[in-house]
Short mmCIF file of C-alpha atoms and ligand atoms in Angstrom, two decimals:
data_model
loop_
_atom_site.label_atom_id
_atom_site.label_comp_id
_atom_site.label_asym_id
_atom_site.label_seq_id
_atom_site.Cartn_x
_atom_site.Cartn_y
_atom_site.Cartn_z
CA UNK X 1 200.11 57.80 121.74
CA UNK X 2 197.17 59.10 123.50
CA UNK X 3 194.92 60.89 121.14
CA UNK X 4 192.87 63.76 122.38
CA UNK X 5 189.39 62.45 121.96
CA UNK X 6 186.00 64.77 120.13
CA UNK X 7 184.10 62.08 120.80
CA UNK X 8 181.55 61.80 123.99
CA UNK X 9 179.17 58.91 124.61
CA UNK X 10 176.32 58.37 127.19
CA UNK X 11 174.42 55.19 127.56
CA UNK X 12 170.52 55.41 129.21
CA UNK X 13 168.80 52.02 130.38
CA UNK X 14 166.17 54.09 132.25
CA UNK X 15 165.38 57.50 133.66
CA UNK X 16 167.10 57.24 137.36
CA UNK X 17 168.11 60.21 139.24
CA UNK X 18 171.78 59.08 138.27
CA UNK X 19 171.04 59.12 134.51
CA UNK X 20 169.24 62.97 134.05
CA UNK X 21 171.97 63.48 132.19
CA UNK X 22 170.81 61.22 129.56
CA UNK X 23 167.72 63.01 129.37
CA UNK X 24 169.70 67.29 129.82
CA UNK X 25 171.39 66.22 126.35
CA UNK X 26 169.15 63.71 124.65
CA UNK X 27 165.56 64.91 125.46
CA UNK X 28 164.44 61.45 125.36
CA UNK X 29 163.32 60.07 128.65
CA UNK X 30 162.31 56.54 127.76
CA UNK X 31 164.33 53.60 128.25
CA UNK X 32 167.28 51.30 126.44
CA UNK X 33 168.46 54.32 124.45
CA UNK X 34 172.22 55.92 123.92
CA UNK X 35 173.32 59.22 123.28
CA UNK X 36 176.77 60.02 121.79
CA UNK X 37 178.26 63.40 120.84
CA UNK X 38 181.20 64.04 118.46
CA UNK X 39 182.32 67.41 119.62
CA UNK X 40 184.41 68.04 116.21
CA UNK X 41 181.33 67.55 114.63
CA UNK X 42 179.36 69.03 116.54
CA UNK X 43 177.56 65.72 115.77
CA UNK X 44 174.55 64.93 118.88
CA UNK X 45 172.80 61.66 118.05
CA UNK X 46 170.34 59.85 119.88
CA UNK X 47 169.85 56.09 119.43
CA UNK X 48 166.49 54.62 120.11
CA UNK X 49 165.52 51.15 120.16
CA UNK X 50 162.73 49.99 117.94
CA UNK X 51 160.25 47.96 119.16
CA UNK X 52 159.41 44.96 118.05
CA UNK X 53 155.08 44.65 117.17
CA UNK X 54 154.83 41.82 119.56
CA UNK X 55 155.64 44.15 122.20
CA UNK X 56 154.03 47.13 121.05
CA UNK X 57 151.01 44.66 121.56
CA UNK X 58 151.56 44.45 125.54
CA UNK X 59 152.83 48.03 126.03
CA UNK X 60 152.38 50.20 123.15
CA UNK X 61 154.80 51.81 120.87
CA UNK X 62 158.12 53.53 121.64
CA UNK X 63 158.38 56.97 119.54
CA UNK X 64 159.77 56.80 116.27
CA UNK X 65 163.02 58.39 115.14
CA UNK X 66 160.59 61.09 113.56
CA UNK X 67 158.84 61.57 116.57
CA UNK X 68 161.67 62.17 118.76
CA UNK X 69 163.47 64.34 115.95
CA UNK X 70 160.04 66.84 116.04
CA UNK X 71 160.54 66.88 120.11
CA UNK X 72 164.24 67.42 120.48
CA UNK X 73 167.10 69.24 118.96
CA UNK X 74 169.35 66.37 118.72
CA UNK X 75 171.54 66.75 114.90
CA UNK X 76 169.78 62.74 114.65
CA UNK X 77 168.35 60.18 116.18
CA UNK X 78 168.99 56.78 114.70
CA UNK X 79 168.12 52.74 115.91
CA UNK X 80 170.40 51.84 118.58
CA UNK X 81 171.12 48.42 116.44
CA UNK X 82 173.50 50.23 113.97
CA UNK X 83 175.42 51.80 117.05
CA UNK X 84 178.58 49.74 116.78
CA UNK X 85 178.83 50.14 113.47
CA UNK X 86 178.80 53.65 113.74
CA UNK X 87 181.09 53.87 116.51
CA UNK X 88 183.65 51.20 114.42
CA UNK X 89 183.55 53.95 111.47
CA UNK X 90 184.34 56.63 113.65
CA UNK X 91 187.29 54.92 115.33
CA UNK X 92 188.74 54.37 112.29
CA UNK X 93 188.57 57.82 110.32
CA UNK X 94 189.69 59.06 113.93
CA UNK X 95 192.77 57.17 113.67
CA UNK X 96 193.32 57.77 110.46
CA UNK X 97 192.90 61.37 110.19
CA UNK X 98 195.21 61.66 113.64
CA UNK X 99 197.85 59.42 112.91
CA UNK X 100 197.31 58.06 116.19
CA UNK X 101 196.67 54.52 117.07
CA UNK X 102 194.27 55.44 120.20
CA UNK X 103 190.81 57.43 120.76
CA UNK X 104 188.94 57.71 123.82
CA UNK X 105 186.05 57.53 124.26
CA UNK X 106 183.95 59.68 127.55
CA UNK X 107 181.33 57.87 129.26
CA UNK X 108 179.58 58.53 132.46
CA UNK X 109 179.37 54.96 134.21
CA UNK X 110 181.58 52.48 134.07
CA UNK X 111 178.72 50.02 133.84
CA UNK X 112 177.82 51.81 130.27
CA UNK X 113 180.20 50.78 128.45
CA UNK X 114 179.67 51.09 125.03
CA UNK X 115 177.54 48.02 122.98
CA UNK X 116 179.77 45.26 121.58
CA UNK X 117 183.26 46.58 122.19
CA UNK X 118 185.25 43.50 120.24
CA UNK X 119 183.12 44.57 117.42
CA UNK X 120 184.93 48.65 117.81
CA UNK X 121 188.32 46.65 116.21
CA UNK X 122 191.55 45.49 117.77
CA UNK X 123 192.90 46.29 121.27
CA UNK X 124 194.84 49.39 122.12
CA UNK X 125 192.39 51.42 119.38
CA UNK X 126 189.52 52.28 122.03
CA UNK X 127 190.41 54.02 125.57
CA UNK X 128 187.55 54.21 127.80
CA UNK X 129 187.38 57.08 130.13
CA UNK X 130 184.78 57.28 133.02
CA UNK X 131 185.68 59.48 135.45
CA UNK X 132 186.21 62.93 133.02
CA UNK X 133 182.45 63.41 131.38
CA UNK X 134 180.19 63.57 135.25
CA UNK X 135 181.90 66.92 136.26
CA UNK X 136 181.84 68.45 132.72
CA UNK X 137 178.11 67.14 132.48
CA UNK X 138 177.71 68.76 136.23
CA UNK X 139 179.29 71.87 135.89
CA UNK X 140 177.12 72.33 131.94
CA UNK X 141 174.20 71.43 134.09
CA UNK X 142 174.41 73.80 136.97
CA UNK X 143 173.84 76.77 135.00
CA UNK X 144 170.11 76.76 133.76
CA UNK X 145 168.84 77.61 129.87
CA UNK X 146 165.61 79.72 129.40
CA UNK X 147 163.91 76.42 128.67
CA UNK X 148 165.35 74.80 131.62
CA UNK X 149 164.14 77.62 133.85
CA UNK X 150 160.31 77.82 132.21
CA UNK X 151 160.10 73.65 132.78
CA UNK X 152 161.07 74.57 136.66
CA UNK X 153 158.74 77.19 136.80
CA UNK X 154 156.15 75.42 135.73
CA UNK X 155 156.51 72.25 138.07
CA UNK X 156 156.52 75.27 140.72
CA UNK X 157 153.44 76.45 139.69
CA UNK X 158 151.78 73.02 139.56
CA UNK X 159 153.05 72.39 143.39
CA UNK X 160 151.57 75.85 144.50
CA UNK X 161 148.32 75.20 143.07
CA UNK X 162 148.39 71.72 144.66
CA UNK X 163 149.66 72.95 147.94
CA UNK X 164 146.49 75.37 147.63
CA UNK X 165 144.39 72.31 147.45
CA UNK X 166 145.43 70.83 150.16
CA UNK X 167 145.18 73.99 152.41
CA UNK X 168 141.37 74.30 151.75
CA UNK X 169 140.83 70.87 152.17
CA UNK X 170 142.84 70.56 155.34
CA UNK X 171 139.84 71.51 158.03
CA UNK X 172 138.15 68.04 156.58
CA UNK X 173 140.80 65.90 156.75
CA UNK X 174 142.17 63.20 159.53
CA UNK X 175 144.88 61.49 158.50
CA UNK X 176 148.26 62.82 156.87
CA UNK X 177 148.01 60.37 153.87
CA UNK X 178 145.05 62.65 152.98
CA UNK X 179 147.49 65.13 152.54
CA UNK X 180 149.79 63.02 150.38
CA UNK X 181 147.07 61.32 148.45
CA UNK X 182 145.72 65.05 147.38
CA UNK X 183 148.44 66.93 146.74
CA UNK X 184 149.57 63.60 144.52
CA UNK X 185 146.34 63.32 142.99
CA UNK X 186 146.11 67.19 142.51
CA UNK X 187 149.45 67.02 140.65
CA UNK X 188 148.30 63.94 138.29
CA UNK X 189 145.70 65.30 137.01
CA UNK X 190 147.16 68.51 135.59
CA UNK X 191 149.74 66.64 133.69
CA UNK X 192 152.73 66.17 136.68
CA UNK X 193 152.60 62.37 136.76
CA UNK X 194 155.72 62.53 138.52
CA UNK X 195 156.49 64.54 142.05
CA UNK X 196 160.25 65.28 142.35
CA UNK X 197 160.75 63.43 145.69
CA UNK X 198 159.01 61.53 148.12
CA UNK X 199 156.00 63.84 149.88
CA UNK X 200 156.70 64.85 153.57
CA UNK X 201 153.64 65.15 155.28
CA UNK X 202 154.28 65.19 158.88
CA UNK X 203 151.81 66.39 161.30
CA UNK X 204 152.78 67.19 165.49
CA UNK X 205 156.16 66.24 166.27
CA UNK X 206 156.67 64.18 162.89
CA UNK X 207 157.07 68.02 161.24
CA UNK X 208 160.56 68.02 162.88
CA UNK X 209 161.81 65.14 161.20
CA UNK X 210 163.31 66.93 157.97
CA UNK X 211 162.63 63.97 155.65
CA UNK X 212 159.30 62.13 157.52
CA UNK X 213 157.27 60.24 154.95
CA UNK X 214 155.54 57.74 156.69
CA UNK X 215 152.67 59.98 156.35
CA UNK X 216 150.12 57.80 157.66
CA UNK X 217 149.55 59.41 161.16
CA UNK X 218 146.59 61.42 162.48
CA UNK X 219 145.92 64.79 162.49
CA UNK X 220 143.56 65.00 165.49
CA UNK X 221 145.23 67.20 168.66
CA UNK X 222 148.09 68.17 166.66
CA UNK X 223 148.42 71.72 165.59
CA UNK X 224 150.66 72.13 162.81
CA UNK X 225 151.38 69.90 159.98
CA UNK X 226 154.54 70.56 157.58
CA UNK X 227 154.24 69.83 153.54
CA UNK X 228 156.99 69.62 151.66
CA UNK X 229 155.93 68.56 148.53
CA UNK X 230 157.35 69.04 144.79
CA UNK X 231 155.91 67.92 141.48
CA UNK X 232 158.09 67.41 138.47
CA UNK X 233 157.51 69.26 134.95
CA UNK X 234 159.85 67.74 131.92
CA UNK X 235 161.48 66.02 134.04
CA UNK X 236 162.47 69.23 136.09
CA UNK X 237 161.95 69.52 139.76
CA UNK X 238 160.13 71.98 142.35
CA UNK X 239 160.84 72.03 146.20
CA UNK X 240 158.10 73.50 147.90
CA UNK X 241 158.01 73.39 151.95
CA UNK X 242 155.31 74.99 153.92
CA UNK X 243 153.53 75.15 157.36
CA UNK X 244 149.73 74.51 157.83
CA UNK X 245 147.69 74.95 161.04
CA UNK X 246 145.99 71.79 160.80
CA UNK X 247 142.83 73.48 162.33
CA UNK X 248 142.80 76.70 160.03
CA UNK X 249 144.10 79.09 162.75
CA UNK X 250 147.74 79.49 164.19
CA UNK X 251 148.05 79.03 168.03
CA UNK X 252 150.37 82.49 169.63
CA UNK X 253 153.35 80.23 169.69
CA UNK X 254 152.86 78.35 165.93
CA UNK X 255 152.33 81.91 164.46
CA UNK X 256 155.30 83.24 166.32
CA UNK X 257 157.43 80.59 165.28
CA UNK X 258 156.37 80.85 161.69
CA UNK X 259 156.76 84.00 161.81
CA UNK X 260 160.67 83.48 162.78
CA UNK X 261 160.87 81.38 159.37
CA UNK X 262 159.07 84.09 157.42
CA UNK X 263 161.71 86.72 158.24
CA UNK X 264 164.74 84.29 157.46
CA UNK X 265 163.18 83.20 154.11
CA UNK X 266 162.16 86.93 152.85
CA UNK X 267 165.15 88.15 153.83
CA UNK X 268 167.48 85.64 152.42
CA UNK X 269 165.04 86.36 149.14
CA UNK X 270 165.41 89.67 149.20
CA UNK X 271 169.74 89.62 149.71
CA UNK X 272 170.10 86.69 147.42
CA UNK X 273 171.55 87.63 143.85
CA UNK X 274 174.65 86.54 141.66
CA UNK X 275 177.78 87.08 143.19
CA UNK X 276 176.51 86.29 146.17
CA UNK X 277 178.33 83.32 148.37
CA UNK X 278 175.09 81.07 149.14
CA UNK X 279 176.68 80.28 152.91
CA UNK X 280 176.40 83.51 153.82
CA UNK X 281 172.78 83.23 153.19
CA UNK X 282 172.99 80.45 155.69
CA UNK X 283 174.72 82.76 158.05
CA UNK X 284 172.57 85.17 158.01
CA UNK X 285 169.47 83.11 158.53
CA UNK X 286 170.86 81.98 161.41
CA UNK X 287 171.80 85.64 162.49
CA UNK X 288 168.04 86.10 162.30
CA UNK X 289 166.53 83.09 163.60
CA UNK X 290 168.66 83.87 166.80
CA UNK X 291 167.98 87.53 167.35
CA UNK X 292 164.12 86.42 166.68
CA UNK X 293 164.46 83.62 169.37
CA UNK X 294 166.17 85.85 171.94
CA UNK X 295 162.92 88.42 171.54
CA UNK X 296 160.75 85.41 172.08
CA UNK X 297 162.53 84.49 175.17
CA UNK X 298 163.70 81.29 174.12
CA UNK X 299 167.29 82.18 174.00
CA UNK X 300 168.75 83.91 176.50
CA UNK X 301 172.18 86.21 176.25
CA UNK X 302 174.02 88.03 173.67
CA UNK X 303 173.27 87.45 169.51
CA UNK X 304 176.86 87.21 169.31
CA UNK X 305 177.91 84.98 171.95
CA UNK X 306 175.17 82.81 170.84
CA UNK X 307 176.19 82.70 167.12
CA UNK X 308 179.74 82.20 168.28
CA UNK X 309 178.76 79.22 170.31
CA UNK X 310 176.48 77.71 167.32
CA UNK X 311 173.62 76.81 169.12
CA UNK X 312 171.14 77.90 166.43
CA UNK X 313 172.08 74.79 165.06
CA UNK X 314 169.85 73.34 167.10
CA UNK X 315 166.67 75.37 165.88
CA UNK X 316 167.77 75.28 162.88
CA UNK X 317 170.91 72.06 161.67
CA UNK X 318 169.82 71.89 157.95
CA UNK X 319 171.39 74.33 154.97
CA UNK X 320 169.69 76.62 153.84
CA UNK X 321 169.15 75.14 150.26
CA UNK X 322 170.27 73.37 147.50
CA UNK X 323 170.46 73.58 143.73
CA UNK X 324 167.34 72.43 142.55
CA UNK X 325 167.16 71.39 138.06
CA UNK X 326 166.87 67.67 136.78
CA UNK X 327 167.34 66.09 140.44
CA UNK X 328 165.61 68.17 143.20
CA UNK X 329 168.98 68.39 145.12
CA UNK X 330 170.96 68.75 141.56
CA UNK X 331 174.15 68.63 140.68
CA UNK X 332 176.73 71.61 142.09
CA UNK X 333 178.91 71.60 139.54
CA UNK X 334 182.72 72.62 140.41
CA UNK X 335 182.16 74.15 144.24
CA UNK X 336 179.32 72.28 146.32
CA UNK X 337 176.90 75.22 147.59
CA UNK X 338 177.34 75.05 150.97
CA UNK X 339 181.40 73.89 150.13
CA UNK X 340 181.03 71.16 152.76
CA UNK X 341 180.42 73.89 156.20
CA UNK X 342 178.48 70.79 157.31
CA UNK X 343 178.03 67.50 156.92
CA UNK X 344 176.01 65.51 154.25
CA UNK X 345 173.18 63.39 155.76
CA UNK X 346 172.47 60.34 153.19
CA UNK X 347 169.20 59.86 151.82
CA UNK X 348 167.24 56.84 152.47
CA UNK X 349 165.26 56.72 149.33
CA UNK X 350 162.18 58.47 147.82
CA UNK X 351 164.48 60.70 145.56
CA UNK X 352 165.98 63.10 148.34
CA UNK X 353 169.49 62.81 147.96
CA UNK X 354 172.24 64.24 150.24
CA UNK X 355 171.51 67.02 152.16
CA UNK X 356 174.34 69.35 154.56
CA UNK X 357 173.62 69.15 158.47
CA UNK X 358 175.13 71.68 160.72
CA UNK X 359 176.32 70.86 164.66
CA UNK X 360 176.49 73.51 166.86
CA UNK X 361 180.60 73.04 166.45
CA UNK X 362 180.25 73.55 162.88
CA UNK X 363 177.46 76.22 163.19
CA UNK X 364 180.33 78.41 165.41
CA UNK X 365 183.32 77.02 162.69
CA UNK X 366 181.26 79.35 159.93
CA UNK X 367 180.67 81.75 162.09
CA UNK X 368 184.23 82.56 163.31
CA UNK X 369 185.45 81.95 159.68
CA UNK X 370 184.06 85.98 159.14
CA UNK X 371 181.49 84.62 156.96
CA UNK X 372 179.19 87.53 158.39
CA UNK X 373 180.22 90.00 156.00
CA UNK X 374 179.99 87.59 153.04
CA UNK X 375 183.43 88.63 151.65
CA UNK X 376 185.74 85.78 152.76
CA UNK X 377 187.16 83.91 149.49
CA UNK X 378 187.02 80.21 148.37
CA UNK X 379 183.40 79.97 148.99
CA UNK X 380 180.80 78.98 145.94
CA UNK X 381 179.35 82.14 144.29
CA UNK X 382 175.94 82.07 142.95
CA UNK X 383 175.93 82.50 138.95
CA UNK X 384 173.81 83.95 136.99
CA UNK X 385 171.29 80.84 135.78
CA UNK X 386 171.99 79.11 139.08
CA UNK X 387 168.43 77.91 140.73
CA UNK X 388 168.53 77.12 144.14
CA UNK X 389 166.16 76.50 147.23
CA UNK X 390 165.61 79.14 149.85
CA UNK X 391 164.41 76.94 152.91
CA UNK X 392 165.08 78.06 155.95
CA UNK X 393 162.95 76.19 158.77
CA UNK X 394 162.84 75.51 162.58
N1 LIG F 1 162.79 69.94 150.65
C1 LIG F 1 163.43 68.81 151.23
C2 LIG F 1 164.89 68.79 151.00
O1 LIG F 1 165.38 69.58 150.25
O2 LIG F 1 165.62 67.99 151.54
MN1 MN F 2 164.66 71.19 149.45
#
């Protein structure tokens, strides 16, 4: 008989983008450590390897169970060595005080399996399940606690400052790996050893490409330079994207385009609250960046027709943002943001995962589905706690 299991269990080699989950209920974000959680109990332990003084020698000391008791609000934290034999004792007062002859036990990845499972007793006593715990773990981690939202805020305020840097720097540089190498350095040394994702720093033509990061062009006869650019605080991303004139002044057409972007990303801010279905923000981006193009003459024709036929797409084929929390593009939890209007794009590396592009066919699918008035059903709301990106570009 199956027995309802209390009993959750996370394993954490090291601190991947797959694994922040390790790190949302442990606080630990060093490696070869396990978490488990007995729900009954209410029962949150974190198991940390001790390190031997030969290696301490080479690379210093992991923190002691002390140390990471004062820095988290795990109920323990306990050597990873007596794991099994705590997991053996609570298989057995499971079964006993259920009667039944089977617990399972929730992990997140199959290749996690819990340490030394003929040592957990004989066969039939431990069920493994790895599919239920990621979307519970998702949909806990989509909505954002007070501390969650202060550790975001402050990797934000770490990338504005170093996107400041860079902007008064930017008349004396030649190269975009300047760019990189001071908004990097910038973020080091105030504490954010870690940026959330690979820095785009494209220059010319390379500021189309949404996820450049060669960065190692120069800047010379090229106008406008795009930095998107995100340090990480706690472990918790920022996403910060903006456009520089490389030679301190806009050009008619770079300010008039920027300008375009401006309007979509105020107004989006100003419309966006809980409730709120987050493609309808895309929509009505795109309702702007088209009636904007049309006054600058580079559409031609009706609003409507134009939206209908979704060639905004082609200004502008990326959503319009993305959860942002452990992972820059973070988990969605039951209902993807943009629900899958367009199609994911797979990242290449540098800690940009998926992100949804938009044909013009797809562009004029939304549109016709009466997404306009932001009332049509089955679309993800935005909840209170919810942080997402507002990044319109073109
Ligand atoms: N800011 C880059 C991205 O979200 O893909
Ligand atoms: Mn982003």
């Amino acid at each position: 008989m199956h027995n309802p299991s209390t009993f959750h269990g996370l394993r954490h080699t090291h601190l991947t983008y797959s694994t922040r989950s390790f790190y949302y209920l442990s606080g630990a974000d060093f490696a070869d450590c396990a978490v488990t959680y007995d729900i009954a109990r209410d029962n949150l332990i974190l198991w940390i390897p001790y390190t031997d003084p030969r290696q301490a020698l080479w690379f210093g000391k992991t923190p002691s169970p002390e140390e990471c008791k004062s820095r988290t609000s795990v109920s323990d934290v306990r050597y990873i060595i007596e794991l099994p034999r705590y997991l053996r004792r609570y298989l057995s007062s499971r079964s006993a005080s259920s009667g039944s002859s089977t617990t399972t036990v929730y992990i997140l990845h199959p290749s996690q399996p819990p340490p030394h499972p003929e040592f957990l007793g004989s066969r039939g006593i431990l069920q493994i399940d790895t599919v239920s715990l990621q979307p519970a773990m998702d949909a806990a981690r989509v909505i954002k606690s007070t501390w969650e939202i202060a550790a975001i805020r402050r990797a934000n305020a770490v990338s504005s400052a170093a996107h400041r840097a860079v902007l008064t720097r930017l008349k004396k540089m030649t190269n975009e790996r300047e760019i990189e190498a001071l908004f990097r350095g910038y973020c080091i040394a105030v504490g954010a050893k870690k940026t959330a994702y690979g820095t785009i720093a494209g220059a010319g033509p390379n500021a189309a490409t949404l996820h450049y990061d060669a960065n190692n062009e120069p800047l010379a006869g090229r106008q406008l330079v795009v930095l998107d650019a995100g340090a990480e605080w706690s472990c918790y991303a920022s996403d910060v994207t903006r456009t520089l004139p490389i030679g301190g002044k806009f050009t008619k057409e770079g300010k008039a385009i920027y300008s375009v972007v401006e309007k979509m990303q105020e107004s989006c801010i100003r419309a966006i609250r809980p409730g709120f279905q987050f493609v309808w923000l895309h929509v009505h981006a795109m309702t702007i960046a088209v009636s904007e193009l049309l006054k600058l003459g580079i559409l031609k024709g009706s609003a409507k027709e134009i939206l209908a036929a979704g060639t905004g797409a082609a200004f502008f084929p990326h959503g319009l943002g993305h959860h942002v929390g452990l992972e820059v593009h973070d988990v969605s939890g039951r209902e993807r943001l943009m629900v899958g209007a367009g199609v994911r794009v797979k990242a290449r590396g540098g800690g940009l995962g998926k992100r949804e592009m938009f044909s013009p066919e797809m562009m004029a699918g939304l549109y016709r589905a009466g997404m306009v008035d932001g009332r049509g059903e089955g679309r993800a709301k935005l909840e209170k706690g919810m942080v997402v990106t507002v990044e319109p570009g073109m």
